Amino acid sequence: MFKKNSPESCVITFSAVYHALKAEKHFKGLGFKVKLIPVPRQISSNCGIALEFNFRDRERLAAVIQGARLAIENIYPLFKIL
Amino acid sequence: MLTGKNKITYFDNAASSWPKPEVVYQAMDDFMRNIGGNPGRSGHRVSIAAARIIFEARESLAGLFGLADSSRIIFTANATEALNLAIKGALKKGGQVITSGFEHNSVMRPLRFLEQESKVQITSIGPSQDEMVDLRLLEKAITAQTKLIVSVHGSNVTGDIAPIEKISAIAKKHKIPFLVDASQTAGCMPIDLSRLEIDMLAFTGHKALLGPQGTGGLYIKEGIELAALKQGGTGSSSESERQPDFLPDKYESGTPNTVGIAGLGAGVKYILKTGIQEVWKKKKHLRAYLLKSLGSIDRIKIYGNLQPEGLAVVSFNLGDLSPSEIARQLSEKFAIMTRPGLHCSPLAHRTINTFPKGTLRASLSNFNTSQEIDHFIKCLKKIARNPA
């Protein structure tokens, strides 16, 4: 039986590769642990790469996005299927 | 420089700079050998690594030009493509264009093409007593139909520097877009786009930016909208058959020259590490030494304003000798590479009254030395004494 637990990570999607790399550089510069990954199959995006980060950073990260004029598409929580 | 029997003196850096810093060769080799993927198209780590190379090069260029937003820098195949994009975009509906009297054919030929299609009228402004562009005549030439002002930043013929800051003030006053051709200056002279009122700036990768041939770009100020020269795949908005309208994707269709951009990015990083002020200082030192040394030759005529604020690019004629004959002897007898003729700039040669004969041009990079200049002068004197 499959069961969804709480989200482990989140991904940010972007309209273009440029914005994904810009966001990666910005967050890394601020000390966040982020990783560029192929867009997970359950999500649709205009761009093939997304930025994954730890779920517990989501509020601090959202605040940064607002302040930094980073062009993002969406933020999704990612659930690990057990 | 090469040593032993292959040693050459390369004084043709205004055409293409050579050699490049070691890091440029390494970056290109590393991309070809170890990365090689298509930037950002696929999402796997090799594709991301390729995209990161292009992103880092864009960020480095933005740093060099004092820009906060690197997405305003578009990569092109060369300065010619950047200038075509800027000129054809800005003059889509026709009108008058004002240029300096020193434009390269990469500006003049797209303009003459548009002129032939009866789209534009061209006015070129010569130099004044002490400036490469007569600012009073420039302002007087402006009409209600003026849609663009174009000026080369540093002349590829004389090495003189155009007063782009003063031109930009006139352009701004009359609300006319201003395009700068920085092919000779980007990478060797400080250009601060956060301070200068420049709407578009075209640059090439293979000259003072120390990258390989096949690279270049255009800075497009926020608010300037151009028609893209081409449409195609960008790796973004793939569900749509319409071209994206955001930068840089709007103007960058098709798989880019990633290996070239890897080299260009390494070249720019090398310049940033050295410091652009240091690079410029050395360039001016080489110019001063070259001008002083050439001045010691009998029957030499050096062209341009000979000001200390200029590039290490100098044009001259030696008595009645033909520039191409001197260049041939320099190359064949002494392994010194220079460029004779019109340097793809018939307009500039008309302006300095050297058309159609042209001049001999020596153009130095910061890898050249005063010893090489001494050797060059000695060989020129030999040729002048015994021209046959």
Tab-separated table of C-alpha atoms in Angstrom:
chain	number	residue	atom	x	y	z
A	1	MET	CA	0.000	0.000	0.000
A	2	PHE	CA	1.255	3.462	-0.890
A	3	LYS	CA	1.127	6.220	1.622
A	4	LYS	CA	2.037	9.870	1.293
A	5	ASN	CA	4.026	11.294	4.120
A	6	SER	CA	4.849	14.984	4.630
A	7	PRO	CA	6.768	16.750	1.840
A	8	GLU	CA	10.535	16.354	1.986
A	9	SER	CA	11.538	18.969	-0.504
A	10	CYS	CA	10.150	21.634	-2.788
A	11	VAL	CA	10.939	22.577	-6.338
A	12	ILE	CA	10.765	25.937	-8.036
A	13	THR	CA	9.944	25.968	-11.735
A	14	PHE	CA	10.945	28.695	-14.166
A	15	SER	CA	9.957	29.998	-17.567
A	16	ALA	CA	13.530	29.715	-18.864
A	17	VAL	CA	16.905	28.154	-18.106
A	18	TYR	CA	18.421	31.595	-17.538
A	19	HIS	CA	16.120	32.276	-14.590
A	20	ALA	CA	16.783	28.847	-13.050
A	21	LEU	CA	20.539	29.479	-13.097
A	22	LYS	CA	20.098	33.026	-11.821
A	23	ALA	CA	18.035	31.708	-8.893
A	24	GLU	CA	20.568	28.952	-8.191
A	25	LYS	CA	23.404	31.488	-8.023
A	26	HIS	CA	21.354	33.824	-5.829
A	27	PHE	CA	20.296	31.170	-3.303
A	28	LYS	CA	23.740	29.570	-3.137
A	29	GLY	CA	25.187	33.019	-2.490
A	30	LEU	CA	22.876	33.322	0.506
A	31	GLY	CA	23.951	29.938	1.861
A	32	PHE	CA	20.852	27.909	0.904
A	33	LYS	CA	21.301	24.306	-0.128
A	34	VAL	CA	19.719	24.084	-3.586
A	35	LYS	CA	20.098	21.787	-6.581
A	36	LEU	CA	19.134	22.031	-10.234
A	37	ILE	CA	17.240	18.927	-11.351
A	38	PRO	CA	15.206	17.836	-14.359
A	39	VAL	CA	11.588	18.907	-13.851
A	40	PRO	CA	9.842	15.999	-12.000
A	41	ARG	CA	7.300	14.185	-14.196
A	42	GLN	CA	4.283	15.104	-12.071
A	43	ILE	CA	4.893	18.822	-12.675
A	44	SER	CA	4.587	20.762	-15.913
A	45	SER	CA	6.876	23.679	-16.653
A	46	ASN	CA	7.962	25.888	-19.546
A	47	CYS	CA	11.563	24.956	-18.861
A	48	GLY	CA	13.214	21.546	-18.475
A	49	ILE	CA	15.097	22.279	-15.270
A	50	ALA	CA	13.845	23.105	-11.793
A	51	LEU	CA	15.494	24.057	-8.520
A	52	GLU	CA	15.079	21.670	-5.608
A	53	PHE	CA	15.444	22.811	-1.998
A	54	ASN	CA	14.732	21.569	1.493
A	55	PHE	CA	11.079	21.797	2.610
A	56	ARG	CA	12.011	23.440	5.873
A	57	ASP	CA	13.638	26.377	3.997
A	58	ARG	CA	10.420	27.182	2.113
A	59	GLU	CA	9.355	30.254	4.075
A	60	ARG	CA	12.782	31.886	4.165
A	61	LEU	CA	13.213	31.115	0.483
A	62	ALA	CA	9.844	32.576	-0.484
A	63	ALA	CA	10.800	35.787	1.294
A	64	VAL	CA	14.051	35.947	-0.678
A	65	ILE	CA	12.249	35.410	-3.997
A	66	GLN	CA	9.948	38.354	-3.275
A	67	GLY	CA	12.814	40.661	-2.376
A	68	ALA	CA	15.180	39.698	-5.189
A	69	ARG	CA	12.895	40.073	-8.225
A	70	LEU	CA	13.682	36.519	-9.285
A	71	ALA	CA	11.441	35.407	-12.134
A	72	ILE	CA	9.856	32.130	-11.071
A	73	GLU	CA	6.939	30.146	-12.405
A	74	ASN	CA	5.742	28.105	-9.414
A	75	ILE	CA	6.784	26.394	-6.193
A	76	TYR	CA	5.672	22.804	-5.562
A	77	PRO	CA	6.086	20.553	-2.535
A	78	LEU	CA	7.491	17.143	-3.443
A	79	PHE	CA	6.107	14.111	-1.579
A	80	LYS	CA	8.136	11.002	-1.302
A	81	ILE	CA	6.020	7.974	-2.140
A	82	LEU	CA	6.650	5.206	0.393
B	1	MET	CA	54.560	33.738	-28.303
B	2	LEU	CA	56.039	30.756	-30.042
B	3	THR	CA	59.752	30.236	-29.736
B	4	GLY	CA	62.533	28.960	-31.968
B	5	LYS	CA	62.050	28.886	-35.720
B	6	ASN	CA	58.275	29.286	-35.359
B	7	LYS	CA	58.549	32.560	-33.432
B	8	ILE	CA	56.340	35.227	-34.887
B	9	THR	CA	55.537	38.777	-33.894
B	10	TYR	CA	51.768	39.068	-34.000
B	11	PHE	CA	50.652	42.676	-34.477
B	12	ASP	CA	47.189	41.998	-35.925
B	13	ASN	CA	45.174	41.868	-32.719
B	14	ALA	CA	42.547	44.308	-33.996
B	15	ALA	CA	41.562	41.583	-36.485
B	16	SER	CA	41.695	38.715	-33.960
B	17	SER	CA	43.684	38.679	-30.746
B	18	TRP	CA	46.320	35.980	-30.386
B	19	PRO	CA	47.538	34.261	-28.318
B	20	LYS	CA	44.802	33.745	-25.717
B	21	PRO	CA	45.328	33.229	-22.000
B	22	GLU	CA	45.951	29.565	-21.125
B	23	VAL	CA	42.614	29.407	-19.247
B	24	VAL	CA	40.742	30.056	-22.516
B	25	TYR	CA	42.239	26.988	-24.197
B	26	GLN	CA	41.588	24.931	-21.058
B	27	ALA	CA	37.929	26.002	-20.746
B	28	MET	CA	37.240	25.075	-24.369
B	29	ASP	CA	39.048	21.758	-24.115
B	30	ASP	CA	37.229	20.955	-20.879
B	31	PHE	CA	33.844	21.663	-22.438
B	32	MET	CA	34.544	19.574	-25.560
B	33	ARG	CA	36.123	16.705	-23.677
B	34	ASN	CA	34.151	16.499	-20.434
B	35	ILE	CA	30.792	18.253	-20.870
B	36	GLY	CA	29.614	18.552	-24.460
B	37	GLY	CA	25.857	18.579	-23.779
B	38	ASN	CA	23.215	20.890	-25.195
B	39	PRO	CA	22.738	23.805	-22.760
B	40	GLY	CA	19.544	23.553	-20.736
B	41	ARG	CA	17.628	21.573	-23.315
B	42	SER	CA	17.391	18.283	-21.482
B	43	GLY	CA	17.577	18.817	-17.737
B	44	HIS	CA	20.203	16.138	-17.053
B	45	ARG	CA	23.368	17.200	-15.291
B	46	VAL	CA	25.484	17.463	-18.437
B	47	SER	CA	22.885	19.713	-20.022
B	48	ILE	CA	22.777	21.800	-16.833
B	49	ALA	CA	26.595	22.020	-16.786
B	50	ALA	CA	26.568	23.365	-20.354
B	51	ALA	CA	23.841	25.883	-19.469
B	52	ARG	CA	25.868	26.975	-16.455
B	53	ILE	CA	28.882	27.738	-18.666
B	54	ILE	CA	26.771	30.095	-20.769
B	55	PHE	CA	25.158	31.630	-17.689
B	56	GLU	CA	28.538	32.250	-16.031
B	57	ALA	CA	29.904	33.880	-19.195
B	58	ARG	CA	26.832	36.145	-19.297
B	59	GLU	CA	27.280	37.057	-15.629
B	60	SER	CA	30.985	37.787	-16.122
B	61	LEU	CA	30.225	40.086	-19.055
B	62	ALA	CA	27.544	41.846	-16.987
B	63	GLY	CA	30.157	42.320	-14.261
B	64	LEU	CA	32.651	43.745	-16.747
B	65	PHE	CA	30.062	46.204	-18.116
B	66	GLY	CA	28.613	47.180	-14.714
B	67	LEU	CA	25.197	45.603	-15.367
B	68	ALA	CA	22.989	44.169	-12.608
B	69	ASP	CA	20.792	42.207	-15.024
B	70	SER	CA	22.809	39.859	-17.232
B	71	SER	CA	19.702	38.766	-19.178
B	72	ARG	CA	20.082	42.019	-21.159
B	73	ILE	CA	23.208	40.553	-22.814
B	74	ILE	CA	22.448	38.475	-25.901
B	75	PHE	CA	25.029	36.125	-27.369
B	76	THR	CA	25.556	36.283	-31.127
B	77	ALA	CA	28.006	34.726	-33.581
B	78	ASN	CA	30.046	37.941	-33.809
B	79	ALA	CA	29.746	41.736	-33.576
B	80	THR	CA	28.405	41.829	-37.146
B	81	GLU	CA	25.372	39.751	-36.166
B	82	ALA	CA	24.865	41.912	-33.058
B	83	LEU	CA	25.025	45.097	-35.157
B	84	ASN	CA	22.608	43.651	-37.736
B	85	LEU	CA	20.160	42.788	-34.957
B	86	ALA	CA	20.429	46.275	-33.458
B	87	ILE	CA	20.336	48.225	-36.741
B	88	LYS	CA	17.581	46.252	-38.483
B	89	GLY	CA	15.568	46.184	-35.273
B	90	ALA	CA	15.861	49.902	-34.552
B	91	LEU	CA	15.285	50.961	-38.175
B	92	LYS	CA	12.430	48.559	-38.927
B	93	LYS	CA	10.188	51.429	-39.973
B	94	GLY	CA	12.951	53.362	-41.722
B	95	GLY	CA	13.964	56.937	-41.019
B	96	GLN	CA	17.266	58.763	-40.743
B	97	VAL	CA	20.367	57.310	-39.107
B	98	ILE	CA	23.406	59.331	-38.017
B	99	THR	CA	26.817	57.656	-37.800
B	100	SER	CA	30.391	58.670	-37.044
B	101	GLY	CA	32.823	58.990	-39.936
B	102	PHE	CA	34.753	55.949	-38.725
B	103	GLU	CA	32.209	53.133	-38.993
B	104	HIS	CA	33.273	49.629	-39.991
B	105	ASN	CA	31.460	47.843	-42.822
B	106	SER	CA	29.672	45.771	-40.163
B	107	VAL	CA	27.675	48.980	-39.572
B	108	MET	CA	27.806	50.556	-43.033
B	109	ARG	CA	26.792	47.514	-45.075
B	110	PRO	CA	23.564	46.797	-43.152
B	111	LEU	CA	22.808	50.534	-43.413
B	112	ARG	CA	23.531	50.668	-47.167
B	113	PHE	CA	21.345	47.573	-47.573
B	114	LEU	CA	18.452	49.354	-45.822
B	115	GLU	CA	19.167	52.512	-47.833
B	116	GLN	CA	18.893	50.558	-51.068
B	117	GLU	CA	15.506	49.315	-49.963
B	118	SER	CA	14.631	53.027	-49.579
B	119	LYS	CA	14.132	52.572	-45.891
B	120	VAL	CA	16.807	54.823	-44.415
B	121	GLN	CA	18.776	57.963	-45.066
B	122	ILE	CA	22.371	57.920	-43.779
B	123	THR	CA	24.247	60.947	-42.447
B	124	SER	CA	27.885	60.433	-41.407
B	125	ILE	CA	29.616	63.019	-39.236
B	126	GLY	CA	33.370	63.567	-39.524
B	127	PRO	CA	35.784	64.579	-36.778
B	128	SER	CA	36.251	68.054	-35.331
B	129	GLN	CA	39.584	69.656	-34.517
B	130	ASP	CA	39.938	67.677	-31.301
B	131	GLU	CA	37.248	64.973	-31.286
B	132	MET	CA	36.666	61.890	-33.422
B	133	VAL	CA	33.054	63.025	-33.946
B	134	ASP	CA	32.114	66.683	-34.426
B	135	LEU	CA	29.431	66.984	-31.744
B	136	ARG	CA	28.101	70.323	-33.011
B	137	LEU	CA	27.541	68.920	-36.513
B	138	LEU	CA	26.048	65.759	-35.028
B	139	GLU	CA	23.415	67.688	-33.104
B	140	LYS	CA	22.681	69.887	-36.122
B	141	ALA	CA	22.072	66.799	-38.290
B	142	ILE	CA	19.261	65.539	-36.044
B	143	THR	CA	15.771	65.812	-37.557
B	144	ALA	CA	12.315	64.593	-36.577
B	145	GLN	CA	13.056	61.526	-38.735
B	146	THR	CA	16.233	60.511	-36.864
B	147	LYS	CA	15.604	57.016	-35.513
B	148	LEU	CA	19.119	55.929	-34.517
B	149	ILE	CA	22.601	57.254	-33.771
B	150	VAL	CA	25.477	54.781	-34.246
B	151	SER	CA	29.069	55.297	-33.247
B	152	VAL	CA	32.099	53.095	-33.158
B	153	HIS	CA	33.738	53.363	-29.708
B	154	GLY	CA	37.367	52.808	-30.701
B	155	SER	CA	38.466	53.088	-34.329
B	156	ASN	CA	39.881	49.891	-35.811
B	157	VAL	CA	41.911	52.086	-38.193
B	158	THR	CA	43.443	54.821	-36.028
B	159	GLY	CA	42.874	53.528	-32.487
B	160	ASP	CA	41.182	56.827	-31.596
B	161	ILE	CA	38.352	56.863	-29.060
B	162	ALA	CA	34.997	58.451	-29.901
B	163	PRO	CA	33.377	60.748	-27.296
B	164	ILE	CA	30.524	58.305	-26.637
B	165	GLU	CA	29.544	59.872	-23.339
B	166	LYS	CA	28.991	63.253	-25.001
B	167	ILE	CA	27.170	61.638	-27.951
B	168	SER	CA	24.947	59.742	-25.510
B	169	ALA	CA	23.978	63.022	-23.816
B	170	ILE	CA	22.900	64.465	-27.194
B	171	ALA	CA	21.009	61.272	-28.066
B	172	LYS	CA	19.244	61.319	-24.721
B	173	LYS	CA	18.317	65.005	-25.051
B	174	HIS	CA	16.638	64.279	-28.404
B	175	LYS	CA	15.231	60.908	-27.262
B	176	ILE	CA	17.001	58.964	-30.019
B	177	PRO	CA	18.304	55.422	-29.395
B	178	PHE	CA	22.113	55.253	-29.316
B	179	LEU	CA	24.034	52.190	-30.533
B	180	VAL	CA	27.742	51.762	-29.765
B	181	ASP	CA	30.054	49.409	-31.665
B	182	ALA	CA	32.532	48.364	-28.982
B	183	SER	CA	34.303	45.715	-31.113
B	184	GLN	CA	37.754	47.180	-30.418
B	185	THR	CA	37.199	48.455	-26.866
B	186	ALA	CA	35.218	45.789	-24.967
B	187	GLY	CA	37.764	43.991	-22.823
B	188	CYS	CA	40.532	46.572	-22.914
B	189	MET	CA	38.817	49.815	-21.898
B	190	PRO	CA	36.464	50.425	-18.958
B	191	ILE	CA	32.824	50.589	-20.134
B	192	ASP	CA	30.310	51.230	-17.345
B	193	LEU	CA	26.805	50.705	-18.712
B	194	SER	CA	25.220	51.522	-15.342
B	195	ARG	CA	26.486	55.075	-15.792
B	196	LEU	CA	26.553	55.599	-19.576
B	197	GLU	CA	23.263	56.346	-21.373
B	198	ILE	CA	23.754	53.726	-24.060
B	199	ASP	CA	20.741	51.862	-25.475
B	200	MET	CA	22.599	49.115	-27.308
B	201	LEU	CA	26.227	48.023	-27.314
B	202	ALA	CA	27.664	45.440	-29.698
B	203	PHE	CA	30.825	43.526	-28.851
B	204	THR	CA	32.910	40.728	-30.290
B	205	GLY	CA	34.478	37.870	-28.352
B	206	HIS	CA	37.678	37.264	-30.311
B	207	LYS	CA	39.480	40.575	-29.912
B	208	ALA	CA	40.187	42.277	-26.558
B	209	LEU	CA	37.781	39.970	-24.678
B	210	LEU	CA	40.310	37.217	-25.500
B	211	GLY	CA	37.771	34.573	-26.517
B	212	PRO	CA	37.605	32.550	-29.730
B	213	GLN	CA	36.173	33.554	-33.106
B	214	GLY	CA	32.462	32.889	-33.543
B	215	THR	CA	31.446	34.666	-30.342
B	216	GLY	CA	30.019	38.116	-29.691
B	217	GLY	CA	26.960	39.790	-28.317
B	218	LEU	CA	24.634	42.706	-27.911
B	219	TYR	CA	23.601	44.563	-24.773
B	220	ILE	CA	20.004	45.765	-25.071
B	221	LYS	CA	18.800	48.284	-22.508
B	222	GLU	CA	15.498	47.590	-20.761
B	223	GLY	CA	12.674	49.159	-22.745
B	224	ILE	CA	14.308	48.661	-26.164
B	225	GLU	CA	12.355	46.134	-28.243
B	226	LEU	CA	13.889	44.754	-31.422
B	227	ALA	CA	12.639	42.335	-34.035
B	228	ALA	CA	14.647	39.115	-33.617
B	229	LEU	CA	16.773	38.152	-36.646
B	230	LYS	CA	15.770	34.507	-36.273
B	231	GLN	CA	13.231	32.301	-34.540
B	232	GLY	CA	13.581	28.746	-33.307
B	233	GLY	CA	14.169	26.414	-30.385
B	234	THR	CA	15.203	27.923	-27.070
B	235	GLY	CA	14.620	25.113	-24.578
B	236	SER	CA	11.876	27.216	-22.987
B	237	SER	CA	8.093	27.398	-23.586
B	238	SER	CA	8.428	24.305	-25.751
B	239	GLU	CA	4.644	23.793	-25.924
B	240	SER	CA	4.307	27.034	-27.892
B	241	GLU	CA	5.072	27.474	-31.581
B	242	ARG	CA	5.600	31.171	-30.974
B	243	GLN	CA	8.934	32.732	-30.075
B	244	PRO	CA	9.234	33.645	-26.363
B	245	ASP	CA	9.173	37.388	-25.704
B	246	PHE	CA	11.570	37.408	-22.746
B	247	LEU	CA	15.345	37.866	-22.765
B	248	PRO	CA	17.730	36.297	-23.473
B	249	ASP	CA	15.620	33.579	-25.192
B	250	LYS	CA	13.800	35.983	-27.540
B	251	TYR	CA	17.016	36.675	-29.469
B	252	GLU	CA	18.886	33.400	-28.945
B	253	SER	CA	17.325	30.640	-31.015
B	254	GLY	CA	19.071	27.412	-31.837
B	255	THR	CA	21.906	25.557	-30.131
B	256	PRO	CA	24.528	28.171	-29.242
B	257	ASN	CA	28.293	28.081	-29.712
B	258	THR	CA	28.804	26.694	-26.208
B	259	VAL	CA	32.456	25.782	-26.723
B	260	GLY	CA	33.126	29.301	-27.971
B	261	ILE	CA	31.217	30.877	-25.115
B	262	ALA	CA	33.181	28.690	-22.668
B	263	GLY	CA	36.357	30.259	-24.054
B	264	LEU	CA	34.870	33.748	-24.052
B	265	GLY	CA	33.730	33.371	-20.441
B	266	ALA	CA	37.245	32.297	-19.441
B	267	GLY	CA	38.698	35.296	-21.293
B	268	VAL	CA	36.380	37.702	-19.487
B	269	LYS	CA	37.172	36.117	-16.117
B	270	TYR	CA	40.870	36.544	-16.891
B	271	ILE	CA	40.276	40.257	-17.593
B	272	LEU	CA	38.216	40.684	-14.411
B	273	LYS	CA	40.991	39.013	-12.416
B	274	THR	CA	43.656	41.261	-13.960
B	275	GLY	CA	41.411	44.313	-13.521
B	276	ILE	CA	40.106	46.338	-16.483
B	277	GLN	CA	41.898	49.481	-15.268
B	278	GLU	CA	45.215	47.580	-15.311
B	279	VAL	CA	44.501	46.233	-18.801
B	280	TRP	CA	43.693	49.739	-20.045
B	281	LYS	CA	46.796	51.218	-18.444
B	282	LYS	CA	49.029	48.688	-20.183
B	283	LYS	CA	47.218	49.210	-23.495
B	284	LYS	CA	47.842	52.972	-23.331
B	285	HIS	CA	51.469	52.373	-22.423
B	286	LEU	CA	51.907	50.164	-25.507
B	287	ARG	CA	50.185	52.816	-27.653
B	288	ALA	CA	52.458	55.579	-26.373
B	289	TYR	CA	55.594	53.489	-26.926
B	290	LEU	CA	54.474	52.413	-30.409
B	291	LEU	CA	53.638	56.017	-31.446
B	292	LYS	CA	56.925	57.344	-30.069
B	293	SER	CA	58.963	54.610	-31.754
B	294	LEU	CA	57.214	54.951	-35.128
B	295	GLY	CA	57.821	58.706	-34.918
B	296	SER	CA	61.566	58.026	-35.172
B	297	ILE	CA	61.223	56.672	-38.729
B	298	ASP	CA	61.923	59.015	-41.678
B	299	ARG	CA	59.096	59.804	-44.108
B	300	ILE	CA	56.452	58.133	-41.938
B	301	LYS	CA	52.925	59.494	-41.798
B	302	ILE	CA	50.858	58.360	-38.821
B	303	TYR	CA	47.083	58.902	-38.951
B	304	GLY	CA	44.567	59.834	-36.274
B	305	ASN	CA	44.577	62.254	-33.367
B	306	LEU	CA	47.596	60.612	-31.654
B	307	GLN	CA	46.060	61.270	-28.234
B	308	PRO	CA	47.334	59.224	-25.273
B	309	GLU	CA	43.769	58.016	-24.541
B	310	GLY	CA	43.579	55.487	-27.347
B	311	LEU	CA	44.048	51.870	-28.382
B	312	ALA	CA	47.297	50.149	-29.244
B	313	VAL	CA	46.117	50.311	-32.870
B	314	VAL	CA	48.121	52.574	-35.185
B	315	SER	CA	47.804	53.239	-38.931
B	316	PHE	CA	50.623	54.697	-41.012
B	317	ASN	CA	52.235	55.004	-44.427
B	318	LEU	CA	55.918	54.925	-45.181
B	319	GLY	CA	56.966	57.291	-47.997
B	320	ASP	CA	55.533	56.078	-51.313
B	321	LEU	CA	55.669	52.404	-50.405
B	322	SER	CA	52.440	50.463	-50.758
B	323	PRO	CA	51.048	49.191	-47.456
B	324	SER	CA	50.570	45.698	-48.862
B	325	GLU	CA	54.203	45.504	-50.020
B	326	ILE	CA	55.462	46.483	-46.552
B	327	ALA	CA	53.101	43.966	-44.942
B	328	ARG	CA	54.306	41.216	-47.278
B	329	GLN	CA	57.963	41.899	-46.493
B	330	LEU	CA	57.257	42.122	-42.751
B	331	SER	CA	55.559	38.740	-42.904
B	332	GLU	CA	57.929	36.916	-45.250
B	333	LYS	CA	61.309	38.296	-44.155
B	334	PHE	CA	60.695	39.058	-40.497
B	335	ALA	CA	57.648	36.996	-39.403
B	336	ILE	CA	55.813	40.120	-38.274
B	337	MET	CA	52.050	40.021	-38.867
B	338	THR	CA	50.337	43.335	-39.683
B	339	ARG	CA	47.359	44.295	-41.811
B	340	PRO	CA	47.510	46.545	-44.876
B	341	GLY	CA	44.668	48.131	-46.844
B	342	LEU	CA	41.288	49.430	-45.832
B	343	HIS	CA	40.560	47.255	-42.764
B	344	CYS	CA	36.897	46.740	-43.827
B	345	SER	CA	36.419	50.448	-43.114
B	346	PRO	CA	36.317	52.417	-46.388
B	347	LEU	CA	34.352	55.168	-44.608
B	348	ALA	CA	37.108	55.642	-42.002
B	349	HIS	CA	39.763	55.736	-44.742
B	350	ARG	CA	37.738	58.334	-46.649
B	351	THR	CA	37.512	60.356	-43.426
B	352	ILE	CA	41.311	60.328	-42.929
B	353	ASN	CA	41.971	60.754	-46.701
B	354	THR	CA	43.696	57.427	-47.204
B	355	PHE	CA	41.112	55.932	-49.566
B	356	PRO	CA	41.678	53.875	-51.725
B	357	LYS	CA	45.386	53.267	-50.963
B	358	GLY	CA	44.769	52.495	-47.297
B	359	THR	CA	47.405	52.240	-44.593
B	360	LEU	CA	49.489	49.685	-42.790
B	361	ARG	CA	48.040	48.882	-39.391
B	362	ALA	CA	49.853	47.524	-36.354
B	363	SER	CA	47.547	46.415	-33.546
B	364	LEU	CA	48.878	45.103	-30.254
B	365	SER	CA	47.482	43.053	-27.412
B	366	ASN	CA	48.695	43.128	-23.845
B	367	PHE	CA	50.720	39.994	-24.576
B	368	ASN	CA	52.958	42.082	-26.839
B	369	THR	CA	56.069	43.714	-25.415
B	370	SER	CA	58.192	46.826	-25.963
B	371	GLN	CA	60.978	44.496	-27.204
B	372	GLU	CA	58.670	43.350	-29.986
B	373	ILE	CA	57.961	46.992	-30.849
B	374	ASP	CA	61.722	47.648	-31.030
B	375	HIS	CA	62.146	44.670	-33.372
B	376	PHE	CA	59.232	45.902	-35.513
B	377	ILE	CA	60.761	49.386	-35.847
B	378	LYS	CA	64.175	47.946	-36.768
B	379	CYS	CA	62.577	45.834	-39.517
B	380	LEU	CA	60.495	48.752	-40.828
B	381	LYS	CA	63.667	50.826	-41.092
B	382	LYS	CA	65.364	48.015	-43.040
B	383	ILE	CA	62.448	47.841	-45.466
B	384	ALA	CA	62.415	51.648	-45.864
B	385	ARG	CA	66.158	51.649	-46.660
B	386	ASN	CA	65.919	48.778	-49.112
B	387	PRO	CA	62.330	48.598	-50.374
B	388	ALA	CA	62.925	46.051	-53.181
